[in-house]
Amino acid sequence: MSAVKKTAVTVASTAVLSLLAAAPAWASGGADATDAPKPPAHTSSVGGARLAVPGTQVSLAGGAPALPKKLTGRSWIVSDAESGDVLAAHNAHWPLPPASTLKMLFADTLLPKLPSGEQHKVAAADLKGMGAGSSLVGVKENQTYSVHDLWLGVFLRSGNDAVHVLAAMNGGVPRTVQQMQQHAIDLQALDTHVVSPDGYDMPGQVSSAYDLSLFARSGLQNQDFREYCSTATAQFPGAAKKGKKRPSFQIQNTDRLLSGAHGMTPYPGIAGVKNGYTTNAGNTYTGVAQRGSHVILVTVMNPSAKEPNAVYKEAASLLDWGFAADGKVTPVGKLVPPKSAAGTKQAGSSSSPSTGKVAATAPAEATAAHSSSGVGTTSLAIIGGVLVVLAAGGFFVNRRWPRRPQP
C-alpha cells in the first residue's frame, strides 16, 4: 500500500475509533445489550449537520404524512435512492454492529475484481477462520464453484463460507478487509470500521444506517449486484460425484420482504438488498423498492421490538412513508457521492439531484435464467405491482456517477 493510502486508512480508522469511544461498550462486543444504550452526543456530519444530531430528524411540509408509529430501531434512515435526499432519519450516524448488511460493502468492493464465470476449487484453507455459528450456504472443500454461484450464496443465504472463499480468491481476508476499508473511505462512509468481511461480530466492527445506505446505493449501480440482491430463489451446486451429473439444491433469499417467508408478505416493488442478524447487532436491514417514478431506500438497525419480523415490518412502514412523503418533505440531509466521483464536493455538502429518470418497468413477475457454471440455474422472481427489472440494468442511482466497468 502506498504511503498516501496508508495515511488515509489511518486517519479514517482514527476517526471511527474516536466515535467508538463515545459509543456504548456493547458496540465492541463488551457489555450487556440490555443496558438500553444511548446514541453518542457527537457523531459524523457527513451528509448534513442535522444528521449529526441524536434523535429523529424530519421536516414535514404541507400535506406530508406523519412518520409511522412504533418505530423501535436504534437507528434508521429513509432516502430517495436516485436524488440521494434523506427524507427522515433517526440516529443516522450512530456506529453500531452491522451484521451481514456489511456484506453489501464486501460485494461492492469485490464484484468488479472477480469475473462471474471464473471457476474455483475450494481448498481447506479457504474456509478457515469463520466464526462459530456462522450462516452457511453449503460450500464444500474440494468442490468447484463459479464466482456467480458463490455470490448467490452470499446474497441469498448470507453464506460466510462463500464470503471466505471469495476473499481467498481476492488474496485473503486481511487484504480484503483492507480493501473494504479503503472503499468505505472513498464512499465517505466514515462511521464504518471493518474487521471481518462477512459482518460476523468482532470487537470494534461497526457501521451506521447512513453508511449502509451508501453501500447499497453504490452497489446498485453494478448490474451483477442488482441481479444477486433481487434474486428470491436459486439453485446452488451440491457435491459432485464421479460419473454422475452434479446435483443442485434450492436456496431462498433470507430477506423476508423479498421472499415472503416466515409469515411476511412480499413487499410490492421490493428488490433487495440485504438483511442480517448477530447477537451484538440484533436484526439489521437495508431495502430498496420502487413505485412509479419513486425509488426509496431504507435502512433499519436493531429494533427493540421482540417479535421476530420487527425489522421487516418497521422497514416496510418506512418504505410506505417514504413513498407517500417523497416530494412533500424538506430533506434533512443527503447521501453523498463517492470522493472519487467527478465533481464531488466535500463531505457534508449538498449535491444536485439526479436528472435521470428510472426507466424500464415490468409486469408483476419476471424470470431470468443464468448459469455461469453450467450446473445451476438462478430463478429471479420479482414480486410486486410494477418494478424496475434490476437484473436488466434499468435502474441507475445518481447517473452522474461513473459506473464501474463490468468484468
Tab-separated table of C-alpha atoms in Angstrom:
chain	number	residue	atom	x	y	z
A	1	MET	CA	0.000	0.000	0.000
A	2	SER	CA	1.276	3.480	-0.835
A	3	ALA	CA	2.147	5.949	1.917
A	4	VAL	CA	-0.812	8.104	0.869
A	5	LYS	CA	-3.274	5.221	1.131
A	6	LYS	CA	-1.821	4.145	4.480
A	7	THR	CA	-2.319	7.660	5.783
A	8	ALA	CA	-5.927	7.744	4.531
A	9	VAL	CA	-6.734	4.442	6.221
A	10	THR	CA	-5.053	5.556	9.451
A	11	VAL	CA	-6.939	8.859	9.516
A	12	ALA	CA	-10.291	7.194	8.845
A	13	SER	CA	-9.655	4.447	11.396
A	14	THR	CA	-8.713	7.059	13.981
A	15	ALA	CA	-11.950	8.932	13.278
A	16	VAL	CA	-14.010	5.761	13.633
A	17	LEU	CA	-12.262	4.737	16.830
A	18	SER	CA	-12.917	8.176	18.306
A	19	LEU	CA	-16.609	7.601	17.610
A	20	LEU	CA	-16.359	4.183	19.231
A	21	ALA	CA	-15.040	5.843	22.356
A	22	ALA	CA	-18.290	7.808	22.527
A	23	ALA	CA	-20.435	4.807	21.628
A	24	PRO	CA	-21.638	2.270	24.200
A	25	ALA	CA	-19.290	-0.536	25.187
A	26	TRP	CA	-21.595	-3.210	23.786
A	27	ALA	CA	-20.837	-1.976	20.262
A	28	SER	CA	-17.384	-3.534	20.639
A	29	GLY	CA	-18.811	-6.797	21.893
A	30	GLY	CA	-18.272	-5.919	25.546
A	31	ALA	CA	-21.299	-5.039	27.654
A	32	ASP	CA	-24.807	-6.335	28.132
A	33	ALA	CA	-27.025	-5.144	25.290
A	34	THR	CA	-29.971	-4.841	27.730
A	35	ASP	CA	-28.410	-1.704	29.247
A	36	ALA	CA	-30.536	0.460	26.880
A	37	PRO	CA	-27.583	2.245	25.246
A	38	LYS	CA	-28.000	5.805	24.080
A	39	PRO	CA	-26.547	7.303	20.899
A	40	PRO	CA	-23.348	9.323	21.220
A	41	ALA	CA	-23.833	13.053	21.649
A	42	HIS	CA	-21.472	13.829	18.782
A	43	THR	CA	-21.371	11.896	15.512
A	44	SER	CA	-20.307	12.493	11.924
A	45	SER	CA	-21.988	15.283	9.965
A	46	VAL	CA	-21.354	13.713	6.562
A	47	GLY	CA	-24.455	14.420	4.505
A	48	GLY	CA	-25.554	17.405	6.569
A	49	ALA	CA	-25.474	18.888	10.067
A	50	ARG	CA	-28.913	17.584	11.046
A	51	LEU	CA	-27.779	14.002	10.556
A	52	ALA	CA	-25.239	14.507	13.345
A	53	VAL	CA	-27.980	15.358	15.852
A	54	PRO	CA	-29.267	12.473	18.020
A	55	GLY	CA	-32.933	11.547	17.716
A	56	THR	CA	-35.429	11.759	14.880
A	57	GLN	CA	-34.853	14.331	12.145
A	58	VAL	CA	-37.715	15.180	9.766
A	59	SER	CA	-39.147	18.375	8.256
A	60	LEU	CA	-42.775	17.824	7.315
A	61	ALA	CA	-44.182	20.224	4.728
A	62	GLY	CA	-47.817	20.787	3.832
A	63	GLY	CA	-49.621	17.543	3.066
A	64	ALA	CA	-46.760	15.341	4.262
A	65	PRO	CA	-47.782	12.259	6.260
A	66	ALA	CA	-46.674	11.762	9.847
A	67	LEU	CA	-43.918	9.230	10.489
A	68	PRO	CA	-45.041	5.699	11.354
A	69	LYS	CA	-45.718	4.956	14.992
A	70	LYS	CA	-43.968	2.228	16.977
A	71	LEU	CA	-40.563	2.588	15.349
A	72	THR	CA	-38.132	0.872	17.714
A	73	GLY	CA	-34.924	0.744	15.667
A	74	ARG	CA	-31.898	2.216	17.390
A	75	SER	CA	-31.048	3.818	14.079
A	76	TRP	CA	-32.871	4.202	10.765
A	77	ILE	CA	-32.846	6.328	7.628
A	78	VAL	CA	-35.215	6.869	4.669
A	79	SER	CA	-33.875	8.353	1.446
A	80	ASP	CA	-34.701	8.880	-2.201
A	81	ALA	CA	-32.325	6.432	-3.878
A	82	GLU	CA	-31.900	8.492	-7.047
A	83	SER	CA	-31.528	12.056	-5.763
A	84	GLY	CA	-29.861	10.995	-2.508
A	85	ASP	CA	-32.207	13.219	-0.483
A	86	VAL	CA	-32.562	11.984	3.099
A	87	LEU	CA	-36.278	12.289	3.826
A	88	ALA	CA	-36.054	11.377	7.511
A	89	ALA	CA	-33.539	9.793	9.866
A	90	HIS	CA	-33.088	8.623	13.439
A	91	ASN	CA	-29.540	8.483	14.860
A	92	ALA	CA	-28.296	8.119	11.286
A	93	HIS	CA	-24.569	8.174	12.130
A	94	TRP	CA	-24.631	6.013	15.271
A	95	PRO	CA	-21.826	3.424	14.836
A	96	LEU	CA	-23.437	0.045	15.545
A	97	PRO	CA	-22.574	-3.590	14.765
A	98	PRO	CA	-23.855	-4.150	11.195
A	99	ALA	CA	-24.158	-7.961	10.996
A	100	SER	CA	-24.466	-9.275	7.422
A	101	THR	CA	-25.550	-5.948	5.962
A	102	LEU	CA	-21.783	-5.327	5.852
A	103	LYS	CA	-21.737	-7.861	3.011
A	104	MET	CA	-23.043	-5.044	0.788
A	105	LEU	CA	-19.665	-3.328	1.187
A	106	PHE	CA	-17.911	-6.665	0.622
A	107	ALA	CA	-19.809	-7.137	-2.644
A	108	ASP	CA	-19.388	-3.553	-3.814
A	109	THR	CA	-15.645	-3.882	-3.221
A	110	LEU	CA	-15.021	-7.290	-4.806
A	111	LEU	CA	-17.591	-7.658	-7.594
A	112	PRO	CA	-15.503	-5.681	-10.126
A	113	LYS	CA	-12.398	-7.743	-9.285
A	114	LEU	CA	-13.690	-11.298	-9.877
A	115	PRO	CA	-15.225	-12.324	-13.234
A	116	SER	CA	-18.552	-14.071	-12.637
A	117	GLY	CA	-17.637	-17.041	-14.838
A	118	GLU	CA	-14.334	-17.795	-13.106
A	119	GLN	CA	-14.167	-21.299	-11.560
A	120	HIS	CA	-12.512	-22.050	-8.227
A	121	LYS	CA	-11.805	-25.342	-6.490
A	122	VAL	CA	-12.222	-24.813	-2.762
A	123	ALA	CA	-9.238	-25.634	-0.561
A	124	ALA	CA	-9.466	-26.329	3.159
A	125	ALA	CA	-7.609	-23.086	3.880
A	126	ASP	CA	-10.316	-21.087	2.091
A	127	LEU	CA	-12.828	-21.983	4.797
A	128	LYS	CA	-10.621	-21.276	7.797
A	129	GLY	CA	-11.402	-18.502	10.248
A	130	MET	CA	-15.196	-18.496	10.126
A	131	GLY	CA	-16.867	-17.607	13.398
A	132	ALA	CA	-18.828	-20.179	15.397
A	133	GLY	CA	-22.460	-20.314	14.347
A	134	SER	CA	-21.820	-18.574	11.012
A	135	SER	CA	-24.574	-18.671	8.424
A	136	LEU	CA	-23.585	-21.053	5.618
A	137	VAL	CA	-24.772	-21.793	2.100
A	138	GLY	CA	-23.062	-25.199	1.956
A	139	VAL	CA	-19.743	-24.649	0.165
A	140	LYS	CA	-17.657	-27.827	0.373
A	141	GLU	CA	-13.919	-28.409	0.316
A	142	ASN	CA	-12.508	-29.902	-2.922
A	143	GLN	CA	-15.611	-28.865	-4.873
A	144	THR	CA	-15.524	-26.377	-7.741
A	145	TYR	CA	-17.820	-23.348	-7.877
A	146	SER	CA	-18.188	-20.391	-10.194
A	147	VAL	CA	-17.903	-16.875	-8.843
A	148	HIS	CA	-21.552	-16.466	-9.858
A	149	ASP	CA	-22.537	-19.417	-7.654
A	150	LEU	CA	-20.613	-18.002	-4.717
A	151	TRP	CA	-22.223	-14.564	-4.984
A	152	LEU	CA	-25.646	-16.194	-4.951
A	153	GLY	CA	-24.574	-17.902	-1.744
A	154	VAL	CA	-23.523	-14.553	-0.282
A	155	PHE	CA	-26.687	-12.641	-1.157
A	156	LEU	CA	-29.369	-15.295	-0.740
A	157	ARG	CA	-28.130	-17.358	2.201
A	158	SER	CA	-25.718	-14.791	3.661
A	159	GLY	CA	-23.148	-17.587	3.486
A	160	ASN	CA	-19.980	-16.768	5.379
A	161	ASP	CA	-18.428	-19.805	3.713
A	162	ALA	CA	-18.983	-18.209	0.291
A	163	VAL	CA	-17.592	-14.910	1.597
A	164	HIS	CA	-14.405	-16.560	2.820
A	165	VAL	CA	-13.859	-18.399	-0.469
A	166	LEU	CA	-14.295	-15.175	-2.460
A	167	ALA	CA	-11.945	-13.399	-0.061
A	168	ALA	CA	-9.395	-16.177	-0.577
A	169	MET	CA	-9.687	-15.696	-4.345
A	170	ASN	CA	-9.023	-11.995	-3.753
A	171	GLY	CA	-5.762	-12.651	-1.901
A	172	GLY	CA	-7.058	-13.449	1.571
A	173	VAL	CA	-9.179	-11.997	4.373
A	174	PRO	CA	-6.674	-9.349	5.601
A	175	ARG	CA	-6.232	-7.960	2.072
A	176	THR	CA	-9.991	-7.970	1.515
A	177	VAL	CA	-10.702	-6.206	4.815
A	178	GLN	CA	-8.118	-3.566	3.922
A	179	GLN	CA	-9.719	-3.007	0.509
A	180	MET	CA	-13.189	-2.808	2.059
A	181	GLN	CA	-11.988	-0.148	4.494
A	182	GLN	CA	-10.402	1.847	1.676
A	183	HIS	CA	-13.599	1.604	-0.365
A	184	ALA	CA	-15.660	2.742	2.629
A	185	ILE	CA	-13.413	5.806	2.887
A	186	ASP	CA	-13.928	6.574	-0.802
A	187	LEU	CA	-17.694	6.282	-0.333
A	188	GLN	CA	-17.394	8.726	2.600
A	189	ALA	CA	-18.747	6.016	4.901
A	190	LEU	CA	-16.633	7.234	7.800
A	191	ASP	CA	-18.675	5.558	10.569
A	192	THR	CA	-17.548	2.159	9.310
A	193	HIS	CA	-14.689	0.130	10.756
A	194	VAL	CA	-14.199	-3.227	9.027
A	195	VAL	CA	-12.737	-6.181	10.935
A	196	SER	CA	-14.321	-9.184	9.189
A	197	PRO	CA	-15.543	-9.310	5.582
A	198	ASP	CA	-18.756	-11.168	6.453
A	199	GLY	CA	-20.151	-8.923	9.210
A	200	TYR	CA	-19.634	-11.508	11.951
A	201	ASP	CA	-19.462	-9.910	15.418
A	202	MET	CA	-15.907	-8.724	16.046
A	203	PRO	CA	-14.601	-6.202	18.586
A	204	GLY	CA	-14.650	-2.729	17.065
A	205	GLN	CA	-16.582	-3.663	13.921
A	206	VAL	CA	-19.268	-1.042	13.323
A	207	SER	CA	-21.164	0.790	10.627
A	208	SER	CA	-24.217	3.069	10.604
A	209	ALA	CA	-27.591	3.344	8.927
A	210	TYR	CA	-26.174	6.185	6.839
A	211	ASP	CA	-23.135	4.176	5.730
A	212	LEU	CA	-25.158	1.054	4.940
A	213	SER	CA	-27.365	3.177	2.697
A	214	LEU	CA	-24.246	4.452	0.916
A	215	PHE	CA	-23.082	0.850	0.359
A	216	ALA	CA	-26.448	-0.157	-1.087
A	217	ARG	CA	-26.691	2.908	-3.310
A	218	SER	CA	-23.198	2.350	-4.685
A	219	GLY	CA	-23.699	-1.383	-5.159
A	220	LEU	CA	-26.952	-0.893	-7.052
A	221	GLN	CA	-25.008	0.749	-9.871
A	222	ASN	CA	-23.417	-2.639	-10.599
A	223	GLN	CA	-25.567	-4.889	-12.788
A	224	ASP	CA	-24.366	-8.076	-11.085
A	225	PHE	CA	-25.089	-6.607	-7.648
A	226	ARG	CA	-28.626	-5.781	-8.812
A	227	GLU	CA	-29.130	-9.313	-10.085
A	228	TYR	CA	-27.912	-11.028	-6.931
A	229	CYS	CA	-29.681	-8.811	-4.402
A	230	SER	CA	-33.034	-9.097	-6.201
A	231	THR	CA	-32.954	-12.886	-6.636
A	232	ALA	CA	-35.558	-14.638	-4.488
A	233	THR	CA	-34.592	-18.261	-5.146
A	234	ALA	CA	-31.792	-20.060	-6.988
A	235	GLN	CA	-30.206	-23.463	-7.473
A	236	PHE	CA	-26.871	-23.972	-5.734
A	237	PRO	CA	-24.390	-26.726	-6.719
A	238	GLY	CA	-24.249	-29.791	-4.492
A	239	ALA	CA	-21.364	-32.223	-4.121
A	240	ALA	CA	-20.143	-33.638	-7.450
A	241	LYS	CA	-19.653	-37.389	-7.707
A	242	LYS	CA	-17.551	-39.082	-10.352
A	243	GLY	CA	-19.568	-40.355	-13.284
A	244	LYS	CA	-22.786	-38.628	-12.202
A	245	LYS	CA	-24.415	-35.353	-13.070
A	246	ARG	CA	-23.708	-32.828	-10.379
A	247	PRO	CA	-26.793	-32.256	-8.248
A	248	SER	CA	-28.065	-28.904	-7.025
A	249	PHE	CA	-30.383	-27.725	-4.285
A	250	GLN	CA	-32.627	-24.717	-3.966
A	251	ILE	CA	-31.668	-21.763	-1.812
A	252	GLN	CA	-34.050	-18.984	-0.813
A	253	ASN	CA	-33.240	-15.382	-0.036
A	254	THR	CA	-33.302	-14.679	3.708
A	255	ASP	CA	-34.774	-11.218	3.007
A	256	ARG	CA	-38.375	-11.817	4.090
A	257	LEU	CA	-39.691	-8.723	2.289
A	258	LEU	CA	-38.400	-10.283	-0.933
A	259	SER	CA	-39.209	-13.952	-0.331
A	260	GLY	CA	-42.379	-13.613	1.735
A	261	ALA	CA	-41.104	-16.256	4.164
A	262	HIS	CA	-41.888	-16.624	7.878
A	263	GLY	CA	-45.314	-15.030	7.734
A	264	MET	CA	-44.286	-11.932	5.781
A	265	THR	CA	-45.935	-10.796	2.564
A	266	PRO	CA	-43.526	-9.780	-0.225
A	267	TYR	CA	-43.328	-6.005	-0.275
A	268	PRO	CA	-44.716	-4.512	-3.521
A	269	GLY	CA	-41.850	-3.285	-5.675
A	270	ILE	CA	-39.108	-4.674	-3.398
A	271	ALA	CA	-35.744	-5.512	-4.938
A	272	GLY	CA	-33.404	-6.409	-2.044
A	273	VAL	CA	-30.848	-5.523	-0.839
A	274	LYS	CA	-29.536	-7.211	2.387
A	275	ASN	CA	-30.591	-8.328	5.855
A	276	GLY	CA	-28.532	-9.512	8.798
A	277	TYR	CA	-28.552	-10.752	12.373
A	278	THR	CA	-25.935	-11.340	15.054
A	279	THR	CA	-26.049	-11.330	18.841
A	280	ASN	CA	-24.497	-7.869	19.140
A	281	ALA	CA	-26.155	-6.308	16.115
A	282	GLY	CA	-29.643	-7.646	16.575
A	283	ASN	CA	-31.567	-7.512	13.300
A	284	THR	CA	-30.366	-5.156	10.580
A	285	TYR	CA	-31.882	-4.469	7.179
A	286	THR	CA	-31.385	-2.339	4.085
A	287	GLY	CA	-34.040	-2.444	1.372
A	288	VAL	CA	-34.831	-0.645	-1.880
A	289	ALA	CA	-38.189	-0.535	-3.653
A	290	GLN	CA	-39.913	1.354	-6.456
A	291	ARG	CA	-43.403	2.708	-7.037
A	292	GLY	CA	-43.918	4.678	-10.209
A	293	SER	CA	-41.061	7.138	-10.522
A	294	HIS	CA	-40.089	6.972	-6.846
A	295	VAL	CA	-37.254	4.705	-5.661
A	296	ILE	CA	-36.948	4.619	-1.872
A	297	LEU	CA	-34.019	3.255	0.139
A	298	VAL	CA	-34.438	2.342	3.813
A	299	THR	CA	-32.044	1.064	6.480
A	300	VAL	CA	-33.143	-0.105	9.947
A	301	MET	CA	-30.727	-1.224	12.674
A	302	ASN	CA	-31.562	-3.230	15.785
A	303	PRO	CA	-35.257	-2.754	16.607
A	304	SER	CA	-36.058	-3.346	20.279
A	305	ALA	CA	-39.473	-4.849	19.498
A	306	LYS	CA	-39.440	-8.511	20.480
A	307	GLU	CA	-41.436	-10.043	17.648
A	308	PRO	CA	-39.232	-11.833	15.058
A	309	ASN	CA	-40.322	-9.817	11.989
A	310	ALA	CA	-39.871	-6.401	13.626
A	311	VAL	CA	-37.034	-5.239	11.378
A	312	TYR	CA	-39.026	-6.103	8.234
A	313	LYS	CA	-42.275	-4.563	9.481
A	314	GLU	CA	-40.531	-1.357	10.506
A	315	ALA	CA	-38.657	-1.216	7.192
A	316	ALA	CA	-41.920	-1.761	5.292
A	317	SER	CA	-43.660	1.014	7.236
A	318	LEU	CA	-40.760	3.373	6.497
A	319	LEU	CA	-40.866	2.436	2.804
A	320	ASP	CA	-44.614	3.191	2.771
A	321	TRP	CA	-43.955	6.524	4.446
A	322	GLY	CA	-41.109	7.320	2.062
A	323	PHE	CA	-43.290	6.810	-0.998
A	324	ALA	CA	-46.065	8.948	0.497
A	325	ALA	CA	-43.670	11.675	1.696
A	326	ASP	CA	-41.235	11.901	-1.246
A	327	GLY	CA	-41.588	15.416	-2.672
A	328	LYS	CA	-43.636	16.572	0.325
A	329	VAL	CA	-40.886	16.951	2.916
A	330	THR	CA	-37.836	19.156	3.153
A	331	PRO	CA	-34.776	16.851	3.049
A	332	VAL	CA	-32.793	16.728	6.278
A	333	GLY	CA	-29.587	15.624	4.576
A	334	LYS	CA	-28.011	13.959	1.596
A	335	LEU	CA	-26.463	10.616	0.672
A	336	VAL	CA	-23.145	11.922	-0.618
A	337	PRO	CA	-21.435	10.549	-3.743
A	338	PRO	CA	-18.010	8.877	-3.545
A	339	LYS	CA	-14.939	11.052	-3.252
A	340	SER	CA	-13.677	9.511	-6.479
A	341	ALA	CA	-16.764	10.619	-8.429
A	342	ALA	CA	-16.107	13.505	-10.778
A	343	GLY	CA	-17.062	16.888	-9.352
A	344	THR	CA	-17.673	15.602	-5.815
A	345	LYS	CA	-17.875	18.303	-3.177
A	346	GLN	CA	-16.592	17.961	0.361
A	347	ALA	CA	-18.335	15.608	2.772
A	348	GLY	CA	-21.442	17.138	4.228
A	349	SER	CA	-22.098	19.423	1.273
A	350	SER	CA	-25.211	19.061	-0.825
A	351	SER	CA	-25.100	17.642	-4.322
A	352	SER	CA	-27.648	18.241	-7.029
A	353	PRO	CA	-30.377	15.646	-7.519
A	354	SER	CA	-30.048	13.290	-10.434
A	355	THR	CA	-31.790	14.491	-13.566
A	356	GLY	CA	-32.141	10.977	-14.930
A	357	LYS	CA	-35.409	9.114	-14.535
A	358	VAL	CA	-35.878	5.474	-13.732
A	359	ALA	CA	-36.784	3.549	-16.843
A	360	ALA	CA	-37.895	0.072	-17.853
A	361	THR	CA	-40.848	-1.084	-15.809
A	362	ALA	CA	-42.009	-4.665	-15.926
A	363	PRO	CA	-45.018	-6.818	-15.064
A	364	ALA	CA	-45.509	-8.203	-11.585
A	365	GLU	CA	-43.313	-11.250	-12.124
A	366	ALA	CA	-40.192	-11.763	-14.182
A	367	THR	CA	-37.922	-14.744	-14.588
A	368	ALA	CA	-34.337	-14.789	-15.786
A	369	ALA	CA	-32.052	-17.770	-16.255
A	370	HIS	CA	-28.329	-17.543	-15.633
A	371	SER	CA	-25.876	-20.372	-15.119
A	372	SER	CA	-22.281	-19.283	-15.395
A	373	SER	CA	-21.009	-22.643	-14.222
A	374	GLY	CA	-23.377	-24.810	-16.238
A	375	VAL	CA	-24.505	-26.585	-13.063
A	376	GLY	CA	-27.115	-24.294	-11.503
A	377	THR	CA	-29.980	-22.089	-12.607
A	378	THR	CA	-30.808	-18.815	-10.919
A	379	SER	CA	-34.509	-18.050	-10.817
A	380	LEU	CA	-35.084	-14.314	-10.475
A	381	ALA	CA	-38.589	-13.695	-9.125
A	382	ILE	CA	-39.570	-10.041	-8.829
A	383	ILE	CA	-42.835	-9.688	-6.972
A	384	GLY	CA	-44.963	-6.561	-6.787
A	385	GLY	CA	-47.001	-4.169	-8.871
A	386	VAL	CA	-44.684	-2.587	-11.429
A	387	LEU	CA	-40.984	-2.630	-10.787
A	388	VAL	CA	-37.719	-1.895	-12.467
A	389	VAL	CA	-36.161	-5.157	-13.617
A	390	LEU	CA	-32.930	-4.679	-11.762
A	391	ALA	CA	-31.116	-7.564	-13.455
A	392	ALA	CA	-31.870	-5.978	-16.811
A	393	GLY	CA	-29.898	-2.883	-15.905
A	394	GLY	CA	-32.817	-0.451	-15.916
A	395	PHE	CA	-32.055	1.107	-12.526
A	396	PHE	CA	-29.407	3.785	-12.146
A	397	VAL	CA	-28.984	5.796	-8.979
A	398	ASN	CA	-27.372	9.187	-9.441
A	399	ARG	CA	-26.494	8.785	-13.115
A	400	ARG	CA	-23.794	11.449	-12.841
A	401	TRP	CA	-21.539	8.901	-11.153
A	402	PRO	CA	-19.241	6.903	-13.433
A	403	ARG	CA	-20.280	3.262	-13.467
A	404	ARG	CA	-17.557	0.703	-12.875
A	405	PRO	CA	-16.606	-1.371	-15.924
A	406	GLN	CA	-18.013	-4.871	-15.696
A	407	PRO	CA	-15.554	-7.798	-15.619
